[in-house]
Short mmCIF file of N, CA and C in Angstrom, two decimals:
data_model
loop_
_atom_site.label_atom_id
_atom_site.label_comp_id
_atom_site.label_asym_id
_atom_site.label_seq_id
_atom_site.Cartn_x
_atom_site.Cartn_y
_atom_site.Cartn_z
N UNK D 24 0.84 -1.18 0.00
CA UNK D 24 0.00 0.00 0.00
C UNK D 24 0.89 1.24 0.00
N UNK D 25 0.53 1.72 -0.95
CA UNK D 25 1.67 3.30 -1.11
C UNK D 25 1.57 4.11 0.22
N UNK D 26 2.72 4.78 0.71
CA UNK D 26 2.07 5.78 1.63
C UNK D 26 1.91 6.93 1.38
N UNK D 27 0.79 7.49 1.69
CA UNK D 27 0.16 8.95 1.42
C UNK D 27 1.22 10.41 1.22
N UNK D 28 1.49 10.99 0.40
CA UNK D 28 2.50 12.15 0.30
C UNK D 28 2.47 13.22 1.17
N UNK D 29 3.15 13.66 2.10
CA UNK D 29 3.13 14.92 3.18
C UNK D 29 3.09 15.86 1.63
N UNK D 30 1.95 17.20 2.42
CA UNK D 30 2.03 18.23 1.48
C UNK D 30 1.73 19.59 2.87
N UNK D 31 2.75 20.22 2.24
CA UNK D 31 3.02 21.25 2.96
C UNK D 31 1.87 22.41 2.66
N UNK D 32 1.06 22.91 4.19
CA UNK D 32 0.02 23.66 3.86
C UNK D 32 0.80 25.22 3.62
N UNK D 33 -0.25 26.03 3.05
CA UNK D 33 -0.05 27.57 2.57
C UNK D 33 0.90 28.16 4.05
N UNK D 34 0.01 27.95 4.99
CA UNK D 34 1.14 28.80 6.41
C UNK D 34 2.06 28.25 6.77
N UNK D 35 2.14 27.07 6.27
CA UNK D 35 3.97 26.00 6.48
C UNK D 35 4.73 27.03 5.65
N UNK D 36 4.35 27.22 4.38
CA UNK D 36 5.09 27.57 3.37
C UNK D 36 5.21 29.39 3.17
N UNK D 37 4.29 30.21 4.03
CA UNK D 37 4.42 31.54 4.30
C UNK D 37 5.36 31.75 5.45
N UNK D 38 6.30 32.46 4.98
CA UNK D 38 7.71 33.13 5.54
C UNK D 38 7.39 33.75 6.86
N UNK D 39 7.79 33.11 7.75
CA UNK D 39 8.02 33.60 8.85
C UNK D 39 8.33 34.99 9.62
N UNK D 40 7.77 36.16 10.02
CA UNK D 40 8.17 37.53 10.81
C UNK D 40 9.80 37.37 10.49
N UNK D 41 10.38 36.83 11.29
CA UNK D 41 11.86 36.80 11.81
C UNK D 41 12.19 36.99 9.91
N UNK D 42 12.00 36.14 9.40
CA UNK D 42 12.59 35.74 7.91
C UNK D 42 12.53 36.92 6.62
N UNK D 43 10.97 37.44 6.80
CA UNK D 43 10.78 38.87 6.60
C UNK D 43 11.48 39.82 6.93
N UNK D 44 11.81 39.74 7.94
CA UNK D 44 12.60 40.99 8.50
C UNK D 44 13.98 40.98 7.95
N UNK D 45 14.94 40.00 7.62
CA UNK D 45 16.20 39.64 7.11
C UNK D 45 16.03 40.05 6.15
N UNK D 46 15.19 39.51 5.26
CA UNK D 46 15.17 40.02 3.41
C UNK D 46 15.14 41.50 3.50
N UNK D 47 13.85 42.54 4.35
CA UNK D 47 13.41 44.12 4.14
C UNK D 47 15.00 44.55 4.62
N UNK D 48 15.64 43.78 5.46
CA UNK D 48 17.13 44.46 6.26
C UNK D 48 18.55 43.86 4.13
N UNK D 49 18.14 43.01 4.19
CA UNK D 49 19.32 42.85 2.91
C UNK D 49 18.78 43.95 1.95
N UNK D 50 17.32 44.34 1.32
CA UNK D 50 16.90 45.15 0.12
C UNK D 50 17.64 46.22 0.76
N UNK D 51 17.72 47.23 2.37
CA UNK D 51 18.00 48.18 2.98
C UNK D 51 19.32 48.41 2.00
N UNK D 52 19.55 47.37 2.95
CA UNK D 52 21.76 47.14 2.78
C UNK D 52 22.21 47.45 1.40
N UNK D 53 21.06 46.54 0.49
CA UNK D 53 21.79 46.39 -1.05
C UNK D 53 21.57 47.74 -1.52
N UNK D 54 20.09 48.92 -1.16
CA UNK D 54 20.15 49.52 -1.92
C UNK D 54 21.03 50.43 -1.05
N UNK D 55 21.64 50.77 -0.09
CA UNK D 55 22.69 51.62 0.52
C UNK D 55 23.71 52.03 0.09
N UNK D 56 24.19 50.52 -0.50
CA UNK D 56 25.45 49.94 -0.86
C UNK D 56 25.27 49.60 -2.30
N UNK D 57 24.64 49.79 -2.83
CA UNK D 57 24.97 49.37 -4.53
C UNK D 57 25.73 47.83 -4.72
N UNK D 58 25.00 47.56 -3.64
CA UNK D 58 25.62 45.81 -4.17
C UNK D 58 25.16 44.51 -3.51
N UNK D 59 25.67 43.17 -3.57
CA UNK D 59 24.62 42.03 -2.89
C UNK D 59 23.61 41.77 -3.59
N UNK D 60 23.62 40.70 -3.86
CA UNK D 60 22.64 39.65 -4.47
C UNK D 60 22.90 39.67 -6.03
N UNK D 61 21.54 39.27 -6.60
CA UNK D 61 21.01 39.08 -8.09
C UNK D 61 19.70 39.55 -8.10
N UNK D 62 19.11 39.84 -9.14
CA UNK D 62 18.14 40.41 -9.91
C UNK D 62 17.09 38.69 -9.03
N UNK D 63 17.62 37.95 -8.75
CA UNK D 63 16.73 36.60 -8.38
C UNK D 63 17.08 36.79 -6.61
N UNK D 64 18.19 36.90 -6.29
CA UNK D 64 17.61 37.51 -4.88
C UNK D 64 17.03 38.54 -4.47
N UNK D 65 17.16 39.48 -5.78
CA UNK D 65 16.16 40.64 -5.35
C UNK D 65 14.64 40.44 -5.22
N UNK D 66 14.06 39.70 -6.18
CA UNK D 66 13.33 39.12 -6.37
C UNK D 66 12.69 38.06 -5.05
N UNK D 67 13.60 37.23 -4.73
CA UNK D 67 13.05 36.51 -3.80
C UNK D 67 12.81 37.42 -2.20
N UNK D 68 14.06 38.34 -1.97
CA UNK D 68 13.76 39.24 -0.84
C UNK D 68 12.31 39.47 -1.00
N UNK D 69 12.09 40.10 -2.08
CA UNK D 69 10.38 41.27 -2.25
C UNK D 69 9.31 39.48 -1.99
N UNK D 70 9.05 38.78 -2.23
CA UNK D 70 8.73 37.41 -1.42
C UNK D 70 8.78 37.42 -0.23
N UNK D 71 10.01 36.92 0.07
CA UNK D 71 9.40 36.92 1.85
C UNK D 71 9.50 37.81 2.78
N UNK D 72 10.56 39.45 2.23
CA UNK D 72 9.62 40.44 2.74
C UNK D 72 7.86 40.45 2.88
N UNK D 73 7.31 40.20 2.01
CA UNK D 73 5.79 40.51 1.77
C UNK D 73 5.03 39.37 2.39
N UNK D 74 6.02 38.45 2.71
CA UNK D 74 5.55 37.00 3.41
C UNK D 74 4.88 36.26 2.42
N UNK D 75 5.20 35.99 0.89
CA UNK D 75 4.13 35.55 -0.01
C UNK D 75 4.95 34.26 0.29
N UNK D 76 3.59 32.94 0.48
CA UNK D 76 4.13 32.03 0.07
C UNK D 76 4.78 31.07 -0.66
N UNK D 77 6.07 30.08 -0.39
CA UNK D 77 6.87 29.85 -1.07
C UNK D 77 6.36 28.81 -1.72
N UNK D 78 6.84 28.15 -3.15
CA UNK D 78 6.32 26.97 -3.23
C UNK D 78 7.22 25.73 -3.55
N UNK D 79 7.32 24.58 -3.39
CA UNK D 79 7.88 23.21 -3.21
C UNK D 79 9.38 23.75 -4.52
N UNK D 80 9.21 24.42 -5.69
CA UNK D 80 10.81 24.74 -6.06
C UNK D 80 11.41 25.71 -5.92
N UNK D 81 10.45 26.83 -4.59
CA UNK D 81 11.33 27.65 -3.97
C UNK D 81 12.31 27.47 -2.95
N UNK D 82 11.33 26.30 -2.28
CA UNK D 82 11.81 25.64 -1.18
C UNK D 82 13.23 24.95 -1.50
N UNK D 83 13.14 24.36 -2.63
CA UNK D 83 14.23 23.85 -3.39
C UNK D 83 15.10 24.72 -3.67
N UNK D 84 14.91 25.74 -4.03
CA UNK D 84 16.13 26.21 -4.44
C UNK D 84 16.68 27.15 -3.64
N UNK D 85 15.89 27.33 -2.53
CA UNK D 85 16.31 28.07 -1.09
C UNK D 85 17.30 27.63 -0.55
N UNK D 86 16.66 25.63 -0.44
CA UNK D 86 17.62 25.11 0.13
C UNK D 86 19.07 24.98 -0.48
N UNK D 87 19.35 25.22 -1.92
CA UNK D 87 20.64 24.83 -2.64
C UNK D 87 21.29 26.11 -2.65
N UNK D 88 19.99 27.13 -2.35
CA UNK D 88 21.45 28.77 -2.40
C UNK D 88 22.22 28.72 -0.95
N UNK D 89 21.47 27.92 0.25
CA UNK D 89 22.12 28.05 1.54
C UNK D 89 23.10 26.95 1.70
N UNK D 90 23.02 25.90 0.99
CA UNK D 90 24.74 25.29 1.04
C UNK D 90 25.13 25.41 0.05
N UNK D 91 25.33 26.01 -0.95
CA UNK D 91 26.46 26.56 -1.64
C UNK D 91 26.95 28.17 -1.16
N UNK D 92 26.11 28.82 -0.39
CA UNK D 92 26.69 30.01 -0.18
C UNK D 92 27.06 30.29 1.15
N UNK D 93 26.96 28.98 1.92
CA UNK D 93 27.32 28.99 3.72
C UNK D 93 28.78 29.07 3.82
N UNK D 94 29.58 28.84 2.50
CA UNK D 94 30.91 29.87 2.84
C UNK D 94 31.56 30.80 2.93
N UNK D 95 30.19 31.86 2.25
CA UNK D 95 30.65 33.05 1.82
C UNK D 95 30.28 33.71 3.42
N UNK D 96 30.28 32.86 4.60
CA UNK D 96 30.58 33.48 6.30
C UNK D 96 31.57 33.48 6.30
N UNK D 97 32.63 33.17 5.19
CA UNK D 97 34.04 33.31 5.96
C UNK D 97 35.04 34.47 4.96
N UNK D 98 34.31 35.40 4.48
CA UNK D 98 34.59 36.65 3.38
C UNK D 98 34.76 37.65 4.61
N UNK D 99 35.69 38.28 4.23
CA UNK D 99 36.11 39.90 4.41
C UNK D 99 34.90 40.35 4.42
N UNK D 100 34.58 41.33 5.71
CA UNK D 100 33.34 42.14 6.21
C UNK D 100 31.95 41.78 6.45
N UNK D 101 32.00 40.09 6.51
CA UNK D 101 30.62 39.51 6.44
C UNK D 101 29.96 40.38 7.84
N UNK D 102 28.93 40.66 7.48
CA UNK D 102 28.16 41.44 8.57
C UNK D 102 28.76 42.40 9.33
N UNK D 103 29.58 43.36 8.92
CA UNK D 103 30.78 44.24 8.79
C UNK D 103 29.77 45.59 9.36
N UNK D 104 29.28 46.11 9.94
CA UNK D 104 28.42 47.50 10.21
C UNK D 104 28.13 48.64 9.10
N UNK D 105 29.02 48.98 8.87
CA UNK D 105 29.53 50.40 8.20
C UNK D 105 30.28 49.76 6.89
N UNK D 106 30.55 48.52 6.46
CA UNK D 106 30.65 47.69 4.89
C UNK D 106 30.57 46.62 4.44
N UNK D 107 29.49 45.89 4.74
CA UNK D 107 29.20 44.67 4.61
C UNK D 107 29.47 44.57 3.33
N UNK D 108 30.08 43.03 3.65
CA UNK D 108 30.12 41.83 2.34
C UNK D 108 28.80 41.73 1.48
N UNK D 109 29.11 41.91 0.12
CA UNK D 109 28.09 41.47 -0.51
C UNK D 109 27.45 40.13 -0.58
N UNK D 110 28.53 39.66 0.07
CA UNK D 110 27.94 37.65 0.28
C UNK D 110 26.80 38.10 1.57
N UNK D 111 27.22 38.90 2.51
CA UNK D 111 25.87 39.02 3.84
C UNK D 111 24.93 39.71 3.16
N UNK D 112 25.09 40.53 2.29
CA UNK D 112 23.54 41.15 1.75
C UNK D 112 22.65 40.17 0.92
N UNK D 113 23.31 39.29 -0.03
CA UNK D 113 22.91 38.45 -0.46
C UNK D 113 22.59 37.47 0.17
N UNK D 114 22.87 36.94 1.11
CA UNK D 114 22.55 36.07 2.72
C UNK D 114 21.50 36.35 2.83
N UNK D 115 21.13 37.68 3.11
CA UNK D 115 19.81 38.65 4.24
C UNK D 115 18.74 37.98 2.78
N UNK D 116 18.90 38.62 1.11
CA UNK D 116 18.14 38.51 0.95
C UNK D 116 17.47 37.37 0.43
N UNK D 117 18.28 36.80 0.86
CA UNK D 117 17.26 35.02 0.73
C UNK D 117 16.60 34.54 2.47
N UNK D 118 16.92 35.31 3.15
CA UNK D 118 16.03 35.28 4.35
C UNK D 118 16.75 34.88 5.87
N UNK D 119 18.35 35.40 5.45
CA UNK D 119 19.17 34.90 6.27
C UNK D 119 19.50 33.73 7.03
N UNK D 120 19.66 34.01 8.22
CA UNK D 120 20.06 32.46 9.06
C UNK D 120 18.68 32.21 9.79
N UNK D 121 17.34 33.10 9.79
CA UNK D 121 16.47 32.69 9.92
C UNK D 121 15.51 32.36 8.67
N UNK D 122 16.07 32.81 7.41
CA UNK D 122 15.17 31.99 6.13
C UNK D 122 16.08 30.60 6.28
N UNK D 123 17.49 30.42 6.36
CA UNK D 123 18.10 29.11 6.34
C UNK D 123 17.29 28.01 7.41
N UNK D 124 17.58 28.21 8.79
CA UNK D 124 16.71 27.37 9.51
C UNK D 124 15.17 27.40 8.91
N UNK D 125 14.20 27.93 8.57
CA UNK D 125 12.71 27.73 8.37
C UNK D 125 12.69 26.88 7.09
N UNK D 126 13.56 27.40 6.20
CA UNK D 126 13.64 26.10 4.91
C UNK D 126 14.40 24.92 5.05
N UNK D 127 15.19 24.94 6.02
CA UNK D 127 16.07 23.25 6.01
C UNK D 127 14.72 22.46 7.22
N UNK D 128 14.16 23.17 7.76
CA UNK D 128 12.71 22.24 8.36
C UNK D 128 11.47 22.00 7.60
N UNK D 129 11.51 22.87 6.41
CA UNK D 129 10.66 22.18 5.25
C UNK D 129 11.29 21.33 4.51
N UNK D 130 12.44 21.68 4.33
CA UNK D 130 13.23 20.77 3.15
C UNK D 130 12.94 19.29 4.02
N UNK D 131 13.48 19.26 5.28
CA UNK D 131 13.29 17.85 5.37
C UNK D 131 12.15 17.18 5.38
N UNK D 132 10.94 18.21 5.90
CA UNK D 132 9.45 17.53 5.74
C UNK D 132 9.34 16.78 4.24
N UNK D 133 9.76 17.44 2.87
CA UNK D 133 9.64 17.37 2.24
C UNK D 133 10.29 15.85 1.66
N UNK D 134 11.66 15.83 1.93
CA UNK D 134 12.34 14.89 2.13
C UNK D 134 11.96 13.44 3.02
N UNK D 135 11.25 13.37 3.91
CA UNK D 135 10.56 12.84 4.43
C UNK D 135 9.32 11.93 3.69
N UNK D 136 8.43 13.22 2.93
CA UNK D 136 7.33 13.13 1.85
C UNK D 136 7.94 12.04 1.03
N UNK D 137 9.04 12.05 0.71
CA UNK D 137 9.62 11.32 -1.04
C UNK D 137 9.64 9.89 -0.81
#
């Protein structure tokens, strides 16, 4: 008997206060600073700034920008005050270390699902 697929409801998948707040703080930074991110993290910031929910290949690809870019914590000025690294603005605007934790606990629900 197959088992039934976990599906992640709309408020699983709507961005968290904390997570919001990281992205509106990276758009701040990037536009301060003329730099940080892509035209696709800009994009995803204005998302979970606005708290719109994510869906199953955002989640996906949330999860693949946060381990390929969990080294760019070890760059010159990461979270620097007065000149942050463009790797931390680009961090913030995928939802920081609180978008990282809220998507590696969907990712695994999801993972779980398969």
């Amino acid at each position: 008997m197959p088992s039934a697929k976990t599906e992640l409801t709309e408020k699983q998948r709507t961005p968290p206060a904390a997570v919001a707040r990281e992205a509106d703080k990276g758009l701040k930074l990037r536009e301060e600073h003329g730099r940080g991110g892509t035209d696709v993290g800009r994009r995803r910031a204005n998302q979970l700034k606005n708290r719109e929910a994510v869906s199953v290949r955002d989640i996906k690809s949330m999860y693949s920008y946060f381990a390929r870019h969990n080294v760019d914590k070890r760059g010159k000025n990461w979270a620097d005050k007065d000149k942050p690294s463009a790797g931390y603005i680009a961090w913030l605007l995928w939802g920081g270390d609180a978008g990282r934790k809220w998507v590696d606990g969907l990712h695994d629900r999801l993972d779980k699902a398969d």
